Short mmCIF file of C-alpha atoms in Angstrom, two decimals:
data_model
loop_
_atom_site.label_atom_id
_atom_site.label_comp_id
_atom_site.label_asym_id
_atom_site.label_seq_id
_atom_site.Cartn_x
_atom_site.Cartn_y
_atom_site.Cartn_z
CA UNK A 68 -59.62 -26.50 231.75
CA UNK A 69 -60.06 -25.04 228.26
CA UNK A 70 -61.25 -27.93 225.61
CA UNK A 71 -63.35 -27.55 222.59
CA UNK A 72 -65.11 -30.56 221.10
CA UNK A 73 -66.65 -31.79 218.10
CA UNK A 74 -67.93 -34.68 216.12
CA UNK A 75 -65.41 -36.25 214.33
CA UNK A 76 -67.00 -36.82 210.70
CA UNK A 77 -70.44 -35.86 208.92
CA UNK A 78 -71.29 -37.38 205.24
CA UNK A 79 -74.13 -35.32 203.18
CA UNK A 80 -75.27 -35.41 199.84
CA UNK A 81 -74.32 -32.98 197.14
CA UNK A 82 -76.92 -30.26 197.57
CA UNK A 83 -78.22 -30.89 200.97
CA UNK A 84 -77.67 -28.64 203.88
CA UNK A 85 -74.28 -29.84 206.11
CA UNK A 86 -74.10 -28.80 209.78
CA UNK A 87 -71.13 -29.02 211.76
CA UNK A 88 -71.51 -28.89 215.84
CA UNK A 89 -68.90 -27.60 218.21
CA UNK A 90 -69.11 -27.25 222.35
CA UNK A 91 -66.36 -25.27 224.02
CA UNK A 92 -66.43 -24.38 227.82
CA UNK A 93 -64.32 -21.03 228.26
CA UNK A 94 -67.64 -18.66 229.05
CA UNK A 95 -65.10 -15.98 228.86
CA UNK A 96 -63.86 -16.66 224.77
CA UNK A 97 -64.52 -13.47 223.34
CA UNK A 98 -64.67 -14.95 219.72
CA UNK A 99 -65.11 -18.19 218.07
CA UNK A 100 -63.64 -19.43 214.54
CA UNK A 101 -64.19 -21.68 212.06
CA UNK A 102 -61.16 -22.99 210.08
CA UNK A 103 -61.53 -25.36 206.74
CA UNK A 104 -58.11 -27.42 205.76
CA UNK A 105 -58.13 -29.23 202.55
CA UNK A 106 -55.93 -32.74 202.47
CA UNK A 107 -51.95 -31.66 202.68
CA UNK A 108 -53.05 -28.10 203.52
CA UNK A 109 -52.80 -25.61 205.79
CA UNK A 110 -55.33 -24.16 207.56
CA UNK A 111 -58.04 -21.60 205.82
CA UNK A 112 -60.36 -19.35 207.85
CA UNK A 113 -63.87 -19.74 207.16
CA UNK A 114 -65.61 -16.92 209.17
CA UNK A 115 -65.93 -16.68 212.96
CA UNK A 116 -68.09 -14.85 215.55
CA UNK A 117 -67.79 -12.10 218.54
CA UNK A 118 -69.20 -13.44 221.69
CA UNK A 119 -72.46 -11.02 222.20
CA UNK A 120 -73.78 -12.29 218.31
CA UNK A 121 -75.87 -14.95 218.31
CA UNK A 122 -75.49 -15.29 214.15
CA UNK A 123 -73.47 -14.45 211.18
CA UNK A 124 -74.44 -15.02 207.73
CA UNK A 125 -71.71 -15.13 205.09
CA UNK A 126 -72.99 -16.21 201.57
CA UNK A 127 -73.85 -20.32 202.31
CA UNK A 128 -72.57 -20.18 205.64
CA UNK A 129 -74.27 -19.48 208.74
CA UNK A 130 -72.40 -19.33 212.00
CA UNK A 131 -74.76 -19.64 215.29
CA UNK A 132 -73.76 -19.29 218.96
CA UNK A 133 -76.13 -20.41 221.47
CA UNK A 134 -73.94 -18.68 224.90
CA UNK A 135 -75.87 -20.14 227.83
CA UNK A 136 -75.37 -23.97 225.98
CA UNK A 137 -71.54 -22.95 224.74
CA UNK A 138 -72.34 -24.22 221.77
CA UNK A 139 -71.14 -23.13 217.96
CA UNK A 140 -72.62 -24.63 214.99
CA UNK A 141 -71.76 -24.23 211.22
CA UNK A 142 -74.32 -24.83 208.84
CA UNK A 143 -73.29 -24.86 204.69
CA UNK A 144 -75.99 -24.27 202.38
CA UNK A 145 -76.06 -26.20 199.70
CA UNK A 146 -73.17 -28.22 200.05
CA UNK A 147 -70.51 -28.90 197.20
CA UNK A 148 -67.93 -31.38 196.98
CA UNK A 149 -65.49 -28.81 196.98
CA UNK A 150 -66.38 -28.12 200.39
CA UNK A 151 -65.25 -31.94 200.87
CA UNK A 152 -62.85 -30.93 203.99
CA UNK A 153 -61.43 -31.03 207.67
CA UNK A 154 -63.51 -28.40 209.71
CA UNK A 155 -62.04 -26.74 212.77
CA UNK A 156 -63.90 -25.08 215.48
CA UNK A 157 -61.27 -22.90 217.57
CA UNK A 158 -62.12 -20.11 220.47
CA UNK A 159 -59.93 -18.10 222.23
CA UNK A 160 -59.03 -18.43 225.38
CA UNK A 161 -58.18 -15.71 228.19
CA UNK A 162 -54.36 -15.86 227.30
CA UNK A 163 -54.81 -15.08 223.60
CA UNK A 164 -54.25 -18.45 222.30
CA UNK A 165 -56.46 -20.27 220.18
CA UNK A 166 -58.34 -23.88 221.60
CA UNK A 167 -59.06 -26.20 218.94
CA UNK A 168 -60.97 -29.17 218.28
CA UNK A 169 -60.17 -32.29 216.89
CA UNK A 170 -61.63 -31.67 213.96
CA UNK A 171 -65.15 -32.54 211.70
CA UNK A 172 -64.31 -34.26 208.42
CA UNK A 173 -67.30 -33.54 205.75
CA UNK A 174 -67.47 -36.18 203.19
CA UNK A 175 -69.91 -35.00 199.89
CA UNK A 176 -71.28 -37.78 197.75
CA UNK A 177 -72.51 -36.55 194.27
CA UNK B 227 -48.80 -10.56 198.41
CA UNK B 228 -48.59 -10.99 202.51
CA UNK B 229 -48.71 -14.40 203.81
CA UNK B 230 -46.43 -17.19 205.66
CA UNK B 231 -44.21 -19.42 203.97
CA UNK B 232 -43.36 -22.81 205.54
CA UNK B 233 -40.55 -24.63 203.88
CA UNK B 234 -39.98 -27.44 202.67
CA UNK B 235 -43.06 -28.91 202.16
CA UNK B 236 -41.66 -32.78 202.14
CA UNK B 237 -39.04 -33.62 204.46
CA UNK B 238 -37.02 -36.87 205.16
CA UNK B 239 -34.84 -37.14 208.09
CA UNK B 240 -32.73 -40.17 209.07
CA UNK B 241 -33.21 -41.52 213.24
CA UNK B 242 -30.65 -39.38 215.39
CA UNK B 243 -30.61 -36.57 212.94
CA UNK B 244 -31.71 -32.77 213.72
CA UNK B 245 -33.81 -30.85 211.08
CA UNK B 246 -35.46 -27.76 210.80
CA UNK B 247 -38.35 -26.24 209.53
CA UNK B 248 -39.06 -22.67 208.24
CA UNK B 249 -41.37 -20.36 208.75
CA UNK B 250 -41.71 -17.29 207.54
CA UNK B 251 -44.46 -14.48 207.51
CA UNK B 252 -44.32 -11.22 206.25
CA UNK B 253 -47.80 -9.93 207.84
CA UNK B 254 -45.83 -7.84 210.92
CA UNK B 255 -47.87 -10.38 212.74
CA UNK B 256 -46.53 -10.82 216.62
CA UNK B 257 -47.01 -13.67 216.85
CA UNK B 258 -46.02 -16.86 215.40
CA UNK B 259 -46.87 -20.55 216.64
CA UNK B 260 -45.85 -24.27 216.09
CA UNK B 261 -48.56 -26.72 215.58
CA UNK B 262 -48.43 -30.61 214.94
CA UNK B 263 -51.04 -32.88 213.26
CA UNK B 264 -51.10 -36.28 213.43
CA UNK B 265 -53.34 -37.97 210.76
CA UNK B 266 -56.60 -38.44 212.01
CA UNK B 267 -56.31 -35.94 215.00
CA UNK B 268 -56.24 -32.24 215.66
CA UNK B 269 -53.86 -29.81 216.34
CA UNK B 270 -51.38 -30.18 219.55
CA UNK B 271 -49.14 -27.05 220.32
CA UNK B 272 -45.93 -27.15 220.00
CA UNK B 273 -44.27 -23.63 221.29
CA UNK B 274 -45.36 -20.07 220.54
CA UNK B 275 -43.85 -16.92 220.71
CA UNK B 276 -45.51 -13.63 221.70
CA UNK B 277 -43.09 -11.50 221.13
CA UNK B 278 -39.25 -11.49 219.57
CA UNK B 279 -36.78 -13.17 221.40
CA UNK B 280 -39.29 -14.64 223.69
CA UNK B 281 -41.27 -18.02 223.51
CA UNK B 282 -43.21 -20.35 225.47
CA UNK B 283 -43.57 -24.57 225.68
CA UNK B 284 -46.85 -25.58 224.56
CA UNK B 285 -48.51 -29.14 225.53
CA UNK B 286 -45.89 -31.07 223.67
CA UNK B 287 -42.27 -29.07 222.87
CA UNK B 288 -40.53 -32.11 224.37
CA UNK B 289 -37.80 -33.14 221.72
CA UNK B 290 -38.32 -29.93 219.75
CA UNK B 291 -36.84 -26.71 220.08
CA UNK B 292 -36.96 -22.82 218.51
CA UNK B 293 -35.94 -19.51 218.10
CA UNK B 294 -37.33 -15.63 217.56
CA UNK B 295 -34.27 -13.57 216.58
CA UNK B 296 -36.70 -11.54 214.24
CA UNK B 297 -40.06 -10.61 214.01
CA UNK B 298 -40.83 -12.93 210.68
CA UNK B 299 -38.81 -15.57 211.20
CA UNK B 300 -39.69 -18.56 213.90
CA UNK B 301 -37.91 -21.82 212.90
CA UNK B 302 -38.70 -25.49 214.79
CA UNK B 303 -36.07 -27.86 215.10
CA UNK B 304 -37.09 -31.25 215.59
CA UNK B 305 -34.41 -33.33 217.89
CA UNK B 306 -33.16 -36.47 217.87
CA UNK B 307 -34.90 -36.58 221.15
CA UNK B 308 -38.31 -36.43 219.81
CA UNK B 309 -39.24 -39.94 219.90
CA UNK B 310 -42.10 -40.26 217.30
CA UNK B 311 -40.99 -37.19 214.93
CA UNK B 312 -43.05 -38.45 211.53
CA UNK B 313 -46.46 -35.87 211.52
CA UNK B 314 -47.36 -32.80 209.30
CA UNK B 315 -45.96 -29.49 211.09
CA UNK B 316 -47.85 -25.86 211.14
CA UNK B 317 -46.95 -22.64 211.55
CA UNK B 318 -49.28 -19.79 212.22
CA UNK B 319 -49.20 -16.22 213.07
CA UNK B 320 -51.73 -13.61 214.64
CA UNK B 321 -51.62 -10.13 215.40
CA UNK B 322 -50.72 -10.70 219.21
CA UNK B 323 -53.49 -11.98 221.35
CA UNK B 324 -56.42 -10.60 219.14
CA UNK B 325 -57.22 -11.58 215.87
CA UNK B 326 -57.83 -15.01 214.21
CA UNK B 327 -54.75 -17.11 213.16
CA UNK B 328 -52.95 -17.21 209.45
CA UNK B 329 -51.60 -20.64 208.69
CA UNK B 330 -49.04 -21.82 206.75
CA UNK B 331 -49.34 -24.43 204.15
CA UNK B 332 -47.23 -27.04 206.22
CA UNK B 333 -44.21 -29.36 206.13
CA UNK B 334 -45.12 -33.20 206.51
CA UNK B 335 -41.72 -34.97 208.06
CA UNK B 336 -41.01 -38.43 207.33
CA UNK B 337 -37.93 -40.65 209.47
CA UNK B 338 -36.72 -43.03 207.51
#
Protein backbone atom coordinates (compact mmCIF):
# COMPACT_ATOMS: atom_id res chain seq x y z
CA UNK A 1 0.00 0.00 0.00
CA UNK A 2 0.70 3.74 -0.07
CA UNK A 3 3.05 4.85 3.10
CA UNK A 4 5.52 7.60 3.29
CA UNK A 5 8.21 7.55 5.95
CA UNK A 6 10.54 9.65 7.71
CA UNK A 7 12.85 10.13 10.60
CA UNK A 8 11.18 11.26 13.42
CA UNK A 9 13.51 14.20 14.83
CA UNK A 10 16.88 15.98 13.63
CA UNK A 11 18.75 18.61 16.10
CA UNK A 12 21.32 21.16 14.23
CA UNK A 13 23.05 24.06 15.24
CA UNK A 14 22.04 27.59 14.45
CA UNK A 15 23.75 28.17 11.12
CA UNK A 16 24.51 24.75 9.97
CA UNK A 17 22.89 23.09 7.06
CA UNK A 18 19.55 20.80 8.29
CA UNK A 19 18.43 17.93 6.03
CA UNK A 20 15.30 16.25 6.36
CA UNK A 21 14.86 12.58 4.57
CA UNK A 22 11.62 11.16 3.33
CA UNK A 23 10.96 7.55 1.37
CA UNK A 24 7.54 7.05 -0.16
CA UNK A 25 6.67 3.99 -2.41
CA UNK A 26 3.75 5.14 -4.86
CA UNK A 27 6.17 5.20 -8.24
CA UNK A 28 3.13 6.67 -9.74
CA UNK A 29 2.88 10.17 -7.20
CA UNK A 30 2.98 12.76 -9.64
CA UNK A 31 4.17 15.40 -7.00
CA UNK A 32 5.70 15.51 -3.68
CA UNK A 33 5.27 18.27 -0.79
CA UNK A 34 6.82 19.53 1.96
CA UNK A 35 4.63 20.97 4.77
CA UNK A 36 6.19 22.97 8.01
CA UNK A 37 3.64 23.23 11.22
CA UNK A 38 4.71 25.36 14.03
CA UNK A 39 3.51 24.11 17.78
CA UNK A 40 -0.58 24.64 17.97
CA UNK A 41 -0.57 25.30 14.21
CA UNK A 42 -1.86 24.32 11.25
CA UNK A 43 -0.15 23.15 8.53
CA UNK A 44 2.12 25.63 6.15
CA UNK A 45 3.39 24.58 2.70
CA UNK A 46 6.94 24.80 2.24
CA UNK A 47 7.52 24.05 -1.52
CA UNK A 48 7.06 20.70 -3.28
CA UNK A 49 8.16 18.99 -6.53
CA UNK A 50 6.63 17.46 -9.98
CA UNK A 51 7.73 13.96 -10.45
CA UNK A 52 10.12 14.29 -13.75
CA UNK A 53 12.42 17.19 -11.54
CA UNK A 54 15.07 15.92 -9.86
CA UNK A 55 15.57 19.57 -7.86
CA UNK A 56 14.00 22.75 -6.84
CA UNK A 57 15.70 25.56 -5.31
CA UNK A 58 13.63 28.09 -3.37
CA UNK A 59 15.77 30.73 -1.47
CA UNK A 60 17.47 28.27 1.57
CA UNK A 61 15.60 25.41 0.56
CA UNK A 62 16.46 22.78 -1.76
CA UNK A 63 14.04 20.02 -2.57
CA UNK A 64 15.75 16.76 -4.27
CA UNK A 65 14.03 13.65 -5.68
CA UNK A 66 16.09 10.75 -6.39
CA UNK A 67 12.93 8.52 -8.55
CA UNK A 68 14.58 5.13 -8.98
CA UNK A 69 15.41 5.23 -4.78
CA UNK A 70 11.75 7.04 -4.03
CA UNK A 71 13.38 9.13 -2.03
CA UNK A 72 12.68 13.11 -1.15
CA UNK A 73 15.02 15.07 0.84
CA UNK A 74 14.80 18.71 2.20
CA UNK A 75 17.83 20.44 2.86
CA UNK A 76 17.63 24.24 4.79
CA UNK A 77 20.48 26.40 4.33
CA UNK A 78 21.53 28.01 7.03
CA UNK A 79 19.22 27.04 9.53
CA UNK A 80 17.40 29.50 12.03
CA UNK A 81 15.60 28.84 15.06
CA UNK A 82 12.64 30.08 13.55
CA UNK A 83 12.68 27.23 11.38
CA UNK A 84 12.47 25.26 14.87
CA UNK A 85 9.35 23.03 13.52
CA UNK A 86 7.34 19.75 12.64
CA UNK A 87 8.28 18.88 8.93
CA UNK A 88 5.90 16.91 6.74
CA UNK A 89 6.74 15.03 3.70
CA UNK A 90 3.31 14.23 1.79
CA UNK A 91 2.89 12.72 -2.01
CA UNK A 92 -0.02 12.13 -3.78
CA UNK A 93 -1.39 9.20 -4.42
CA UNK A 94 -3.40 7.86 -7.61
CA UNK A 95 -6.83 8.86 -5.97
CA UNK A 96 -5.90 12.51 -5.38
CA UNK A 97 -5.35 12.30 -1.77
CA UNK A 98 -2.40 13.30 -0.04
CA UNK A 99 0.03 10.38 1.99
CA UNK A 100 1.78 11.75 4.81
CA UNK A 101 4.46 10.97 7.08
CA UNK A 102 4.74 10.97 10.58
CA UNK A 103 6.52 13.78 10.71
CA UNK A 104 10.50 15.23 11.27
CA UNK A 105 10.74 17.52 14.29
CA UNK A 106 13.90 20.04 13.77
CA UNK A 107 15.20 21.23 17.00
CA UNK A 108 17.84 24.55 16.50
CA UNK A 109 20.23 25.22 19.32
CA UNK A 110 21.75 28.81 19.21
CA UNK B 1 -8.03 37.60 2.16
CA UNK B 2 -8.89 33.72 1.03
CA UNK B 3 -8.17 31.10 3.47
CA UNK B 4 -9.99 28.41 5.89
CA UNK B 5 -11.23 29.15 9.16
CA UNK B 6 -11.48 26.36 11.77
CA UNK B 7 -13.39 27.28 14.85
CA UNK B 8 -13.00 27.23 17.94
CA UNK B 9 -9.61 26.87 18.48
CA UNK B 10 -9.98 25.35 22.29
CA UNK B 11 -12.69 23.08 22.92
CA UNK B 12 -13.93 21.21 26.11
CA UNK B 13 -16.49 18.60 25.88
CA UNK B 14 -17.92 16.58 28.79
CA UNK B 15 -17.90 12.21 28.22
CA UNK B 16 -21.27 11.32 26.31
CA UNK B 17 -21.55 14.73 24.81
CA UNK B 18 -21.60 15.55 20.86
CA UNK B 19 -19.59 18.61 19.56
CA UNK B 20 -18.74 20.06 16.47
CA UNK B 21 -16.13 21.65 14.75
CA UNK B 22 -16.11 24.27 11.92
CA UNK B 23 -14.58 24.62 9.01
CA UNK B 24 -14.80 26.98 6.69
CA UNK B 25 -12.88 28.01 3.41
CA UNK B 26 -13.59 30.53 1.09
CA UNK B 27 -10.90 29.40 -1.69
CA UNK B 28 -13.86 27.63 -4.10
CA UNK B 29 -11.64 24.77 -3.21
CA UNK B 30 -13.53 21.17 -3.90
CA UNK B 31 -12.40 19.73 -1.64
CA UNK B 32 -12.27 19.77 1.99
CA UNK B 33 -10.78 17.03 4.48
CA UNK B 34 -10.72 16.03 8.25
CA UNK B 35 -7.44 15.28 9.75
CA UNK B 36 -6.48 14.23 13.43
CA UNK B 37 -3.12 14.62 15.26
CA UNK B 38 -2.24 13.03 18.14
CA UNK B 39 0.81 14.58 19.95
CA UNK B 40 3.78 13.03 18.90
CA UNK B 41 2.33 11.40 15.66
CA UNK B 42 1.22 12.37 12.20
CA UNK B 43 -1.77 12.93 10.55
CA UNK B 44 -4.64 10.05 10.39
CA UNK B 45 -7.69 10.81 8.05
CA UNK B 46 -10.66 11.28 9.23
CA UNK B 47 -13.36 11.70 6.17
CA UNK B 48 -13.07 13.81 3.02
CA UNK B 49 -15.31 15.08 0.67
CA UNK B 50 -14.74 15.46 -3.08
CA UNK B 51 -17.46 17.03 -3.99
CA UNK B 52 -20.83 18.71 -2.23
CA UNK B 53 -23.10 16.51 -0.72
CA UNK B 54 -20.77 13.66 -1.08
CA UNK B 55 -18.02 12.26 1.35
CA UNK B 56 -15.96 9.37 2.03
CA UNK B 57 -14.60 7.39 5.53
CA UNK B 58 -11.03 7.75 5.84
CA UNK B 59 -8.74 5.26 8.07
CA UNK B 60 -10.40 6.31 11.26
CA UNK B 61 -14.20 8.12 10.92
CA UNK B 62 -15.37 5.60 13.53
CA UNK B 63 -17.21 7.75 16.26
CA UNK B 64 -17.15 10.84 14.07
CA UNK B 65 -19.42 12.01 11.58
CA UNK B 66 -19.98 15.05 8.75
CA UNK B 67 -21.70 16.89 6.33
CA UNK B 68 -21.24 18.92 2.73
CA UNK B 69 -24.49 20.87 2.25
CA UNK B 70 -22.24 23.68 0.63
CA UNK B 71 -19.24 24.05 -1.12
CA UNK B 72 -17.31 26.04 1.95
CA UNK B 73 -18.66 24.60 4.67
CA UNK B 74 -17.59 20.84 5.98
CA UNK B 75 -18.28 20.49 9.74
CA UNK B 76 -16.97 17.18 11.98
CA UNK B 77 -18.94 16.08 14.73
CA UNK B 78 -17.21 14.14 17.19
CA UNK B 79 -19.67 11.36 18.93
CA UNK B 80 -20.07 10.14 22.06
CA UNK B 81 -19.01 7.01 20.37
CA UNK B 82 -15.55 8.06 19.72
CA UNK B 83 -13.80 6.44 22.46
CA UNK B 84 -10.53 8.46 22.86
CA UNK B 85 -11.91 11.97 21.43
CA UNK B 86 -9.00 14.37 23.21
CA UNK B 87 -6.40 15.24 19.93
CA UNK B 88 -5.89 18.49 17.83
CA UNK B 89 -8.38 18.35 14.68
CA UNK B 90 -7.50 19.71 10.92
CA UNK B 91 -9.24 20.75 8.23
CA UNK B 92 -7.85 21.19 4.77
CA UNK B 93 -8.98 21.92 1.36
CA UNK B 94 -7.52 21.44 -2.28
CA UNK B 95 -8.64 22.22 -5.58
CA UNK B 96 -10.06 18.59 -6.27
CA UNK B 97 -7.51 15.94 -6.82
CA UNK B 98 -4.65 18.32 -8.06
CA UNK B 99 -3.04 20.81 -6.20
CA UNK B 100 -1.29 20.83 -2.75
CA UNK B 101 -3.50 21.10 0.42
CA UNK B 102 -4.50 24.53 2.48
CA UNK B 103 -4.78 23.87 6.16
CA UNK B 104 -6.55 25.29 8.71
CA UNK B 105 -5.14 26.53 11.90
CA UNK B 106 -6.87 23.70 14.02
CA UNK B 107 -9.15 23.01 17.00
CA UNK B 108 -7.40 20.98 19.93
CA UNK B 109 -10.48 19.07 21.91
CA UNK B 110 -10.16 18.32 25.42
CA UNK B 111 -12.93 15.66 27.47
CA UNK B 112 -13.12 16.51 30.66
Amino acid sequence: GEDVEQSLFLSVREGDSSVINCTYTDSSSTYLYWYKQEPGAGLQLLTYIFSNMDMKQDQRLTVLLNKKDKHLSLRIADTQTGDSAIYFCAERSNTGKLIFGQGTTLQVKP
Amino acid sequence: DGGITQSPKYLFRKEGQNVTLSCEQNLNHDAMYWYRQDPGQGLRLIYYSQIVNDFQKGDIAEGYSVSREKKESFPLTVTSAQKNPTAFYLCASSFGTSGGYTFGSGTRLTVV
